[in-house]
Short mmCIF file of C-alpha atoms in Angstrom, two decimals:
data_model
loop_
_atom_site.label_atom_id
_atom_site.label_comp_id
_atom_site.label_asym_id
_atom_site.label_seq_id
_atom_site.Cartn_x
_atom_site.Cartn_y
_atom_site.Cartn_z
CA UNK E 1 -9.77 10.33 -23.02
CA UNK E 2 -11.92 13.31 -23.73
CA UNK E 3 -14.05 13.39 -20.58
CA UNK E 4 -12.61 15.46 -17.78
CA UNK E 5 -9.46 16.45 -19.63
CA UNK E 6 -10.35 20.11 -20.12
CA UNK E 7 -8.79 21.08 -16.80
CA UNK E 8 -12.02 22.53 -15.45
CA UNK E 9 -13.53 20.96 -12.32
CA UNK E 10 -16.70 18.89 -12.67
CA UNK E 11 -19.94 20.78 -12.17
CA UNK E 12 -21.07 18.35 -9.47
CA UNK E 13 -18.64 17.57 -6.67
CA UNK E 14 -18.73 13.92 -5.64
CA UNK E 15 -17.34 12.38 -2.44
CA UNK E 16 -15.50 9.14 -3.25
CA UNK E 17 -14.49 8.76 0.41
CA UNK E 18 -18.17 8.37 1.28
CA UNK E 19 -18.48 5.15 -0.76
CA UNK E 20 -18.36 1.89 1.19
CA UNK E 21 -14.97 0.16 0.95
CA UNK E 22 -16.60 -3.20 0.26
CA UNK E 23 -18.26 -2.14 -3.00
CA UNK E 24 -16.58 -2.43 -6.39
CA UNK E 25 -16.45 1.35 -6.66
CA UNK E 26 -15.11 1.63 -3.11
CA UNK E 27 -12.34 -0.86 -3.87
CA UNK E 28 -11.43 1.10 -7.02
CA UNK E 29 -11.14 4.38 -5.09
CA UNK E 30 -9.12 2.65 -2.37
CA UNK E 31 -6.69 1.32 -4.95
CA UNK E 32 -6.51 4.73 -6.63
CA UNK E 33 -5.60 6.29 -3.28
CA UNK E 34 -3.03 3.59 -2.62
CA UNK E 35 -1.33 3.58 -6.02
CA UNK E 36 -1.80 7.23 -7.10
CA UNK E 37 0.66 8.04 -9.86
CA UNK E 38 1.60 4.43 -10.61
CA UNK E 39 0.68 3.19 -14.10
CA UNK E 40 -2.71 1.52 -14.41
CA UNK E 41 -3.17 1.01 -18.16
CA UNK E 42 -1.20 1.57 -21.35
CA UNK E 43 -2.98 2.20 -24.63
CA UNK E 44 -2.04 3.07 -28.16
CA UNK E 45 -2.84 6.56 -29.43
CA UNK E 46 -1.96 6.70 -33.10
CA UNK E 47 1.48 5.12 -33.15
CA UNK E 48 2.49 6.08 -29.63
CA UNK E 49 1.79 4.34 -26.32
CA UNK E 50 0.19 6.43 -23.60
CA UNK E 51 0.14 5.59 -19.89
CA UNK E 52 -2.80 6.36 -17.63
CA UNK E 53 -2.19 6.29 -13.88
CA UNK E 54 -4.55 5.34 -11.08
CA UNK E 55 -4.94 9.08 -10.34
CA UNK E 56 -5.79 9.80 -14.00
CA UNK E 57 -8.43 7.08 -14.01
CA UNK E 58 -9.91 8.36 -10.74
CA UNK E 59 -10.29 11.82 -12.34
CA UNK E 60 -11.95 10.27 -15.42
CA UNK E 61 -14.33 8.19 -13.29
CA UNK E 62 -15.32 11.23 -11.20
CA UNK E 63 -15.80 13.34 -14.35
CA UNK E 64 -18.11 10.72 -15.90
CA UNK E 65 -20.04 10.26 -12.64
CA UNK E 66 -20.42 14.02 -12.27
CA UNK E 67 -21.65 14.37 -15.86
CA UNK E 68 -24.23 11.62 -15.28
CA UNK E 69 -25.50 13.34 -12.12
CA UNK E 70 -25.62 16.70 -13.94
CA UNK E 71 -27.62 15.00 -16.72
CA UNK E 72 -30.24 13.97 -14.19
CA UNK E 73 -29.26 10.41 -13.29
CA UNK E 74 -30.62 9.54 -9.85
CA UNK E 75 -29.62 6.90 -7.31
CA UNK E 76 -31.48 3.61 -7.48
#
């Protein structure tokens, strides 16, 4: 993935703990907290399989969300 892999923190800090546990996003963040470094998905890059963990995916999701907020996306 190319979003959020530069090592620099997102420009906008988001608070995933502030999301209701009963929403789809809340369930995702709960599972990411629970499973952390366990594998979530495996995908082929060229001829080699790569594993993304729950923690990796959480970072990607937060990076995309932060970029959308920075681009002007508003709630609602």
